[in-house]
Amino acid sequence: MDRAGEEEMELPIPLSEGEQLIIQDTWAKVYLNSEEVGVAILLRLFGNEPSSKRFFSQFRDMVDPLELECSTQLKKHAQRVMSAINTLVENIQDDAKMASVLKMVGKAHAIRYKVEPVYFKILCGVILEVLGEAYPELVKAEAAAAWTKLLANVCWKLSAVYDELGWTPGHGYQDGQQQHHDTSSSS
Ligand code: HEM
């Protein structure tokens, strides 16, 4: 199936129990500095891919990283991203819970914020980059492979949510076009 019009993505591969434990172990240490790491990730995203700022009303025109860093909207989103990852990591053995978190995130970003799914891929790449730099001792080969797998699965599942909502490249989400949308769930 075409994944929301993005390039072909490999199918998600389930994480082994060992990989799940490595993720939980490394994340526990990262999450101690949640605020700092979250802001560093978003600053890197906006630095690497300035077009990703356009979704954020309060800082879409800011260029100065110091000014950006002070944005309350940026800090709030950093907190939300870190907290969502934390929920995913805490529930890494629970596929249904993970799917419901990703469905909520995907729906909000497609319908409310009109964020193209490619930005999730870019953000996931940035997360790997920042974690590897900030925690080289934690994110060694084995952990890096487990994180790469988890984040690829997250992107794949978010892309599937976009597909389900009927997102089309160039047109995005349009009201009334949902194909399998569960109207009873919140967005
Ligand atoms: C793992 C990736 C991400 C997670 C977990 C995440 C999480 C969240 C959450 C929980 C919210 C609040 C949702 C709501 O209003 O119901 C939010 C808002 C938002 N997100 Fe994300 N997000 C992610 C990636 C992105 C990306 C890549 C972009 C754009 C480049 C983006 C743009 C936004 C915008 C514009 C808002 C609204 C901000 C505001 O109203 O202040 N998000 N995000």
PDB file of C-alpha atoms and ligand atoms in Angstrom:
ATOM      1  CA  MET A   1       0.000   0.000   0.000  1.00  0.00           C
ATOM      2  CA  ASP A   2       1.121   3.546  -0.673  1.00  0.00           C
ATOM      3  CA  ARG A   3       2.123   5.135   2.648  1.00  0.00           C
ATOM      4  CA  ALA A   4       0.555   8.598   2.542  1.00  0.00           C
ATOM      5  CA  GLY A   5       2.321   9.279  -0.730  1.00  0.00           C
ATOM      6  CA  GLU A   6       5.760   9.166   0.791  1.00  0.00           C
ATOM      7  CA  GLU A   7       8.511   6.987  -0.537  1.00  0.00           C
ATOM      8  CA  GLU A   8       8.198   3.257   0.128  1.00  0.00           C
ATOM      9  CA  MET A   9       8.885   2.391   3.752  1.00  0.00           C
ATOM     10  CA  GLU A  10       9.890  -0.999   4.988  1.00  0.00           C
ATOM     11  CA  LEU A  11       7.271  -2.847   6.983  1.00  0.00           C
ATOM     12  CA  PRO A  12       7.580  -2.472  10.739  1.00  0.00           C
ATOM     13  CA  ILE A  13       9.597  -5.217  12.395  1.00  0.00           C
ATOM     14  CA  PRO A  14       8.609  -6.137  15.956  1.00  0.00           C
ATOM     15  CA  LEU A  15      11.235  -5.431  18.582  1.00  0.00           C
ATOM     16  CA  SER A  16      12.664  -8.372  20.453  1.00  0.00           C
ATOM     17  CA  GLU A  17      12.296  -8.477  24.232  1.00  0.00           C
ATOM     18  CA  GLY A  18      15.985  -7.600  24.540  1.00  0.00           C
ATOM     19  CA  GLU A  19      15.558  -4.573  22.291  1.00  0.00           C
ATOM     20  CA  GLN A  20      12.522  -3.431  24.268  1.00  0.00           C
ATOM     21  CA  LEU A  21      14.555  -3.588  27.480  1.00  0.00           C
ATOM     22  CA  ILE A  22      17.453  -1.676  25.939  1.00  0.00           C
ATOM     23  CA  ILE A  23      15.033   1.055  24.836  1.00  0.00           C
ATOM     24  CA  GLN A  24      13.492   1.308  28.294  1.00  0.00           C
ATOM     25  CA  ASP A  25      16.871   1.352  29.967  1.00  0.00           C
ATOM     26  CA  THR A  26      18.378   4.064  27.750  1.00  0.00           C
ATOM     27  CA  TRP A  27      15.202   6.148  27.762  1.00  0.00           C
ATOM     28  CA  ALA A  28      15.040   6.161  31.587  1.00  0.00           C
ATOM     29  CA  LYS A  29      18.352   8.054  31.584  1.00  0.00           C
ATOM     30  CA  VAL A  30      17.425  10.383  28.742  1.00  0.00           C
ATOM     31  CA  TYR A  31      14.068  11.229  30.318  1.00  0.00           C
ATOM     32  CA  LEU A  32      15.807  12.538  33.447  1.00  0.00           C
ATOM     33  CA  ASN A  33      16.744  15.521  31.248  1.00  0.00           C
ATOM     34  CA  SER A  34      13.501  15.531  29.357  1.00  0.00           C
ATOM     35  CA  GLU A  35      13.137  19.297  28.989  1.00  0.00           C
ATOM     36  CA  GLU A  36      16.693  19.925  27.837  1.00  0.00           C
ATOM     37  CA  VAL A  37      16.746  16.991  25.411  1.00  0.00           C
ATOM     38  CA  GLY A  38      13.299  17.811  24.005  1.00  0.00           C
ATOM     39  CA  VAL A  39      14.280  21.406  23.266  1.00  0.00           C
ATOM     40  CA  ALA A  40      17.609  20.272  21.736  1.00  0.00           C
ATOM     41  CA  ILE A  41      15.722  17.874  19.434  1.00  0.00           C
ATOM     42  CA  LEU A  42      13.292  20.522  18.237  1.00  0.00           C
ATOM     43  CA  LEU A  43      16.010  23.152  17.756  1.00  0.00           C
ATOM     44  CA  ARG A  44      17.915  20.644  15.624  1.00  0.00           C
ATOM     45  CA  LEU A  45      14.767  19.860  13.639  1.00  0.00           C
ATOM     46  CA  PHE A  46      14.119  23.535  12.920  1.00  0.00           C
ATOM     47  CA  GLY A  47      17.820  24.129  12.144  1.00  0.00           C
ATOM     48  CA  ASN A  48      18.123  21.134   9.780  1.00  0.00           C
ATOM     49  CA  GLU A  49      14.741  21.626   8.184  1.00  0.00           C
ATOM     50  CA  PRO A  50      13.587  25.267   8.556  1.00  0.00           C
ATOM     51  CA  SER A  51      10.368  24.549   6.617  1.00  0.00           C
ATOM     52  CA  SER A  52       9.183  22.539   9.637  1.00  0.00           C
ATOM     53  CA  LYS A  53       8.757  25.817  11.562  1.00  0.00           C
ATOM     54  CA  ARG A  54       5.881  26.922   9.381  1.00  0.00           C
ATOM     55  CA  PHE A  55       3.338  24.889  11.352  1.00  0.00           C
ATOM     56  CA  PHE A  56       4.020  26.879  14.508  1.00  0.00           C
ATOM     57  CA  SER A  57       2.244  30.237  14.662  1.00  0.00           C
ATOM     58  CA  GLN A  58       4.518  31.726  17.335  1.00  0.00           C
ATOM     59  CA  PHE A  59       7.898  31.152  15.749  1.00  0.00           C
ATOM     60  CA  ARG A  60       7.452  30.345  12.077  1.00  0.00           C
ATOM     61  CA  ASP A  61       9.401  33.502  11.150  1.00  0.00           C
ATOM     62  CA  MET A  62      12.115  33.304  13.798  1.00  0.00           C
ATOM     63  CA  VAL A  63      15.657  32.528  12.631  1.00  0.00           C
ATOM     64  CA  ASP A  64      17.789  33.212  15.687  1.00  0.00           C
ATOM     65  CA  PRO A  65      18.221  29.930  17.627  1.00  0.00           C
ATOM     66  CA  LEU A  66      18.491  31.841  20.910  1.00  0.00           C
ATOM     67  CA  GLU A  67      15.183  33.521  20.281  1.00  0.00           C
ATOM     68  CA  LEU A  68      13.653  30.221  19.190  1.00  0.00           C
ATOM     69  CA  GLU A  69      14.864  28.511  22.337  1.00  0.00           C
ATOM     70  CA  CYS A  70      12.853  30.973  24.427  1.00  0.00           C
ATOM     71  CA  SER A  71       9.588  30.311  22.622  1.00  0.00           C
ATOM     72  CA  THR A  72       6.973  28.914  24.977  1.00  0.00           C
ATOM     73  CA  GLN A  73       5.301  27.164  22.047  1.00  0.00           C
ATOM     74  CA  LEU A  74       8.552  25.376  21.246  1.00  0.00           C
ATOM     75  CA  LYS A  75       9.054  24.322  24.867  1.00  0.00           C
ATOM     76  CA  LYS A  76       5.485  23.103  25.100  1.00  0.00           C
ATOM     77  CA  HIS A  77       5.793  21.018  21.955  1.00  0.00           C
ATOM     78  CA  ALA A  78       9.122  19.630  23.157  1.00  0.00           C
ATOM     79  CA  GLN A  79       7.374  18.553  26.352  1.00  0.00           C
ATOM     80  CA  ARG A  80       4.543  16.940  24.403  1.00  0.00           C
ATOM     81  CA  VAL A  81       6.903  15.038  22.110  1.00  0.00           C
ATOM     82  CA  MET A  82       8.979  13.774  25.051  1.00  0.00           C
ATOM     83  CA  SER A  83       5.910  12.817  27.033  1.00  0.00           C
ATOM     84  CA  ALA A  84       4.396  10.924  24.067  1.00  0.00           C
ATOM     85  CA  ILE A  85       7.677   9.040  23.542  1.00  0.00           C
ATOM     86  CA  ASN A  86       7.708   8.274  27.251  1.00  0.00           C
ATOM     87  CA  THR A  87       4.216   6.767  27.028  1.00  0.00           C
ATOM     88  CA  LEU A  88       5.287   4.696  24.017  1.00  0.00           C
ATOM     89  CA  VAL A  89       8.386   3.447  25.813  1.00  0.00           C
ATOM     90  CA  GLU A  90       6.466   2.658  29.010  1.00  0.00           C
ATOM     91  CA  ASN A  91       3.995   0.636  26.939  1.00  0.00           C
ATOM     92  CA  ILE A  92       6.457  -0.882  24.530  1.00  0.00           C
ATOM     93  CA  GLN A  93       5.100  -4.385  25.187  1.00  0.00           C
ATOM     94  CA  ASP A  94       1.504  -3.259  24.644  1.00  0.00           C
ATOM     95  CA  ASP A  95       0.823  -2.970  20.909  1.00  0.00           C
ATOM     96  CA  ALA A  96      -2.766  -1.796  21.379  1.00  0.00           C
ATOM     97  CA  LYS A  97      -1.767   1.045  23.708  1.00  0.00           C
ATOM     98  CA  MET A  98       1.029   2.113  21.384  1.00  0.00           C
ATOM     99  CA  ALA A  99      -1.357   2.078  18.435  1.00  0.00           C
ATOM    100  CA  SER A 100      -3.886   4.218  20.293  1.00  0.00           C
ATOM    101  CA  VAL A 101      -1.246   6.828  21.253  1.00  0.00           C
ATOM    102  CA  LEU A 102      -0.012   6.992  17.655  1.00  0.00           C
ATOM    103  CA  LYS A 103      -3.533   7.230  16.324  1.00  0.00           C
ATOM    104  CA  MET A 104      -4.211  10.237  18.534  1.00  0.00           C
ATOM    105  CA  VAL A 105      -0.929  11.912  17.542  1.00  0.00           C
ATOM    106  CA  GLY A 106      -1.452  11.139  13.832  1.00  0.00           C
ATOM    107  CA  LYS A 107      -5.026  12.407  13.796  1.00  0.00           C
ATOM    108  CA  ALA A 108      -4.170  15.677  15.559  1.00  0.00           C
ATOM    109  CA  HIS A 109      -1.257  16.384  13.203  1.00  0.00           C
ATOM    110  CA  ALA A 110      -3.108  15.453  10.012  1.00  0.00           C
ATOM    111  CA  ILE A 111      -6.466  17.029  10.743  1.00  0.00           C
ATOM    112  CA  ARG A 112      -5.714  19.954  13.036  1.00  0.00           C
ATOM    113  CA  TYR A 113      -2.165  20.940  12.180  1.00  0.00           C
ATOM    114  CA  LYS A 114      -1.880  19.653   8.569  1.00  0.00           C
ATOM    115  CA  VAL A 115       1.669  18.418   9.136  1.00  0.00           C
ATOM    116  CA  GLU A 116       2.926  16.360   6.169  1.00  0.00           C
ATOM    117  CA  PRO A 117       3.989  12.875   7.298  1.00  0.00           C
ATOM    118  CA  VAL A 118       7.512  13.336   5.932  1.00  0.00           C
ATOM    119  CA  TYR A 119       8.212  15.648   8.897  1.00  0.00           C
ATOM    120  CA  PHE A 120       7.795  12.739  11.286  1.00  0.00           C
ATOM    121  CA  LYS A 121      10.506  10.882   9.400  1.00  0.00           C
ATOM    122  CA  ILE A 122      12.771  13.909   9.574  1.00  0.00           C
ATOM    123  CA  LEU A 123      12.070  14.332  13.291  1.00  0.00           C
ATOM    124  CA  CYS A 124      12.805  10.667  13.972  1.00  0.00           C
ATOM    125  CA  GLY A 125      16.159  11.008  12.192  1.00  0.00           C
ATOM    126  CA  VAL A 126      16.901  14.060  14.313  1.00  0.00           C
ATOM    127  CA  ILE A 127      15.980  12.192  17.517  1.00  0.00           C
ATOM    128  CA  LEU A 128      18.509   9.472  16.660  1.00  0.00           C
ATOM    129  CA  GLU A 129      21.130  12.103  15.858  1.00  0.00           C
ATOM    130  CA  VAL A 130      20.646  14.106  19.066  1.00  0.00           C
ATOM    131  CA  LEU A 131      20.446  11.062  21.352  1.00  0.00           C
ATOM    132  CA  GLY A 132      23.606   9.642  19.779  1.00  0.00           C
ATOM    133  CA  GLU A 133      25.481  12.890  20.362  1.00  0.00           C
ATOM    134  CA  ALA A 134      24.166  13.678  23.833  1.00  0.00           C
ATOM    135  CA  TYR A 135      24.409  10.116  25.147  1.00  0.00           C
ATOM    136  CA  PRO A 136      27.180   8.366  23.198  1.00  0.00           C
ATOM    137  CA  GLU A 137      27.712   5.920  26.055  1.00  0.00           C
ATOM    138  CA  LEU A 138      24.020   4.987  26.115  1.00  0.00           C
ATOM    139  CA  VAL A 139      23.359   4.834  22.434  1.00  0.00           C
ATOM    140  CA  LYS A 140      25.993   2.338  21.395  1.00  0.00           C
ATOM    141  CA  ALA A 141      25.544   0.006  18.421  1.00  0.00           C
ATOM    142  CA  GLU A 142      22.940  -2.293  19.994  1.00  0.00           C
ATOM    143  CA  ALA A 143      20.855   0.509  21.470  1.00  0.00           C
ATOM    144  CA  ALA A 144      21.155   2.590  18.309  1.00  0.00           C
ATOM    145  CA  ALA A 145      19.819  -0.339  16.275  1.00  0.00           C
ATOM    146  CA  ALA A 146      16.897  -0.812  18.682  1.00  0.00           C
ATOM    147  CA  TRP A 147      16.038   2.923  18.603  1.00  0.00           C
ATOM    148  CA  THR A 148      16.282   2.973  14.808  1.00  0.00           C
ATOM    149  CA  LYS A 149      13.824   0.104  14.656  1.00  0.00           C
ATOM    150  CA  LEU A 150      11.395   1.658  17.157  1.00  0.00           C
ATOM    151  CA  LEU A 151      11.370   5.040  15.424  1.00  0.00           C
ATOM    152  CA  ALA A 152      10.952   3.435  11.991  1.00  0.00           C
ATOM    153  CA  ASN A 153       7.938   1.562  13.372  1.00  0.00           C
ATOM    154  CA  VAL A 154       6.535   4.800  14.823  1.00  0.00           C
ATOM    155  CA  CYS A 155       6.847   6.534  11.430  1.00  0.00           C
ATOM    156  CA  TRP A 156       5.283   3.588   9.651  1.00  0.00           C
ATOM    157  CA  LYS A 157       2.314   3.508  12.022  1.00  0.00           C
ATOM    158  CA  LEU A 158       1.796   7.276  11.839  1.00  0.00           C
ATOM    159  CA  SER A 159       1.884   7.025   8.077  1.00  0.00           C
ATOM    160  CA  ALA A 160      -0.746   4.282   8.234  1.00  0.00           C
ATOM    161  CA  VAL A 161      -2.966   6.602  10.315  1.00  0.00           C
ATOM    162  CA  TYR A 162      -2.584   9.314   7.658  1.00  0.00           C
ATOM    163  CA  ASP A 163      -3.499   6.793   4.951  1.00  0.00           C
ATOM    164  CA  GLU A 164      -6.539   5.736   6.900  1.00  0.00           C
ATOM    165  CA  LEU A 165      -7.671   9.343   7.158  1.00  0.00           C
ATOM    166  CA  GLY A 166      -7.391   9.628   3.382  1.00  0.00           C
ATOM    167  CA  TRP A 167      -4.433  12.049   3.455  1.00  0.00           C
ATOM    168  CA  THR A 168      -3.162  12.690  -0.070  1.00  0.00           C
ATOM    169  CA  PRO A 169       0.156  14.344  -0.941  1.00  0.00           C
ATOM    170  CA  GLY A 170      -0.322  17.869  -2.200  1.00  0.00           C
ATOM    171  CA  HIS A 171      -3.897  17.970  -0.895  1.00  0.00           C
ATOM    172  CA  GLY A 172      -3.475  16.815   2.676  1.00  0.00           C
ATOM    173  CA  TYR A 173      -6.490  16.015   4.754  1.00  0.00           C
ATOM    174  CA  GLN A 174      -9.888  17.164   3.624  1.00  0.00           C
ATOM    175  CA  ASP A 175     -13.071  16.941   5.650  1.00  0.00           C
ATOM    176  CA  GLY A 176     -15.379  14.153   4.663  1.00  0.00           C
ATOM    177  CA  GLN A 177     -12.730  12.077   2.946  1.00  0.00           C
ATOM    178  CA  GLN A 178     -11.954   9.720   5.799  1.00  0.00           C
ATOM    179  CA  GLN A 179     -12.289   6.132   4.760  1.00  0.00           C
ATOM    180  CA  HIS A 180     -12.023   4.089   7.926  1.00  0.00           C
ATOM    181  CA  HIS A 181     -12.156   6.860  10.492  1.00  0.00           C
ATOM    182  CA  ASP A 182     -13.536   5.866  13.859  1.00  0.00           C
ATOM    183  CA  THR A 183     -15.715   8.858  14.738  1.00  0.00           C
ATOM    184  CA  SER A 184     -16.113   7.761  18.333  1.00  0.00           C
ATOM    185  CA  SER A 185     -12.449   8.337  19.186  1.00  0.00           C
ATOM    186  CA  SER A 186     -11.162  11.773  20.108  1.00  0.00           C
ATOM    187  CA  SER A 187      -8.562  13.622  18.047  1.00  0.00           C
TER     188      SER A 187
HETATM  189  C1  HEM B   1       6.996  11.969  17.444  1.00  0.00           C
HETATM  190  C2  HEM B   1       6.582  13.089  16.924  1.00  0.00           C
HETATM  191  C3  HEM B   1       5.564  14.027  17.520  1.00  0.00           C
HETATM  192  C4  HEM B   1       4.822  13.912  18.640  1.00  0.00           C
HETATM  193  C5  HEM B   1       4.788  12.746  19.625  1.00  0.00           C
HETATM  194  C6  HEM B   1       4.027  15.116  18.758  1.00  0.00           C
HETATM  195  C7  HEM B   1       3.129  15.373  19.777  1.00  0.00           C
HETATM  196  C8  HEM B   1       2.267  16.432  19.804  1.00  0.00           C
HETATM  197  C9  HEM B   1       1.159  16.565  20.716  1.00  0.00           C
HETATM  198  C10 HEM B   1       0.783  15.539  21.805  1.00  0.00           C
HETATM  199  C11 HEM B   1       0.531  17.727  20.416  1.00  0.00           C
HETATM  200  C12 HEM B   1      -0.757  18.258  21.053  1.00  0.00           C
HETATM  201  C13 HEM B   1      -1.867  17.547  20.273  1.00  0.00           C
HETATM  202  C14 HEM B   1      -3.255  18.119  20.360  1.00  0.00           C
HETATM  203  O1  HEM B   1      -3.437  19.344  20.181  1.00  0.00           O
HETATM  204  O2  HEM B   1      -4.182  17.313  20.569  1.00  0.00           O
HETATM  205  C15 HEM B   1       1.251  18.349  19.329  1.00  0.00           C
HETATM  206  C16 HEM B   1       0.940  19.569  18.771  1.00  0.00           C
HETATM  207  C17 HEM B   1       1.551  20.076  17.649  1.00  0.00           C
HETATM  208  N1  HEM B   1       2.509  19.460  16.874  1.00  0.00           N
HETATM  209 FE1  HEM B   1       3.420  17.728  17.272  1.00  0.00          FE
HETATM  210  N2  HEM B   1       4.317  15.947  17.702  1.00  0.00           N
HETATM  211  C18 HEM B   1       5.243  15.311  16.919  1.00  0.00           C
HETATM  212  C19 HEM B   1       5.792  15.777  15.748  1.00  0.00           C
HETATM  213  C20 HEM B   1       5.469  16.972  15.148  1.00  0.00           C
HETATM  214  C21 HEM B   1       6.068  17.461  13.937  1.00  0.00           C
HETATM  215  C22 HEM B   1       7.131  16.714  13.133  1.00  0.00           C
HETATM  216  C23 HEM B   1       5.505  18.684  13.679  1.00  0.00           C
HETATM  217  C24 HEM B   1       5.776  19.640  12.562  1.00  0.00           C
HETATM  218  C25 HEM B   1       6.916  19.766  11.952  1.00  0.00           C
HETATM  219  C26 HEM B   1       4.532  18.946  14.734  1.00  0.00           C
HETATM  220  C27 HEM B   1       3.740  20.058  14.826  1.00  0.00           C
HETATM  221  C28 HEM B   1       2.824  20.300  15.828  1.00  0.00           C
HETATM  222  C29 HEM B   1       2.043  21.525  15.929  1.00  0.00           C
HETATM  223  C30 HEM B   1       2.073  22.722  14.983  1.00  0.00           C
HETATM  224  C31 HEM B   1       1.260  21.398  17.079  1.00  0.00           C
HETATM  225  C32 HEM B   1       0.324  22.452  17.677  1.00  0.00           C
HETATM  226  C33 HEM B   1       1.182  23.349  18.549  1.00  0.00           C
HETATM  227  C34 HEM B   1       0.407  24.369  19.344  1.00  0.00           C
HETATM  228  O3  HEM B   1      -0.819  24.458  19.212  1.00  0.00           O
HETATM  229  O4  HEM B   1       1.045  25.066  20.131  1.00  0.00           O
HETATM  230  N3  HEM B   1       4.552  17.887  15.609  1.00  0.00           N
HETATM  231  N4  HEM B   1       2.292  17.531  18.970  1.00  0.00           N
END
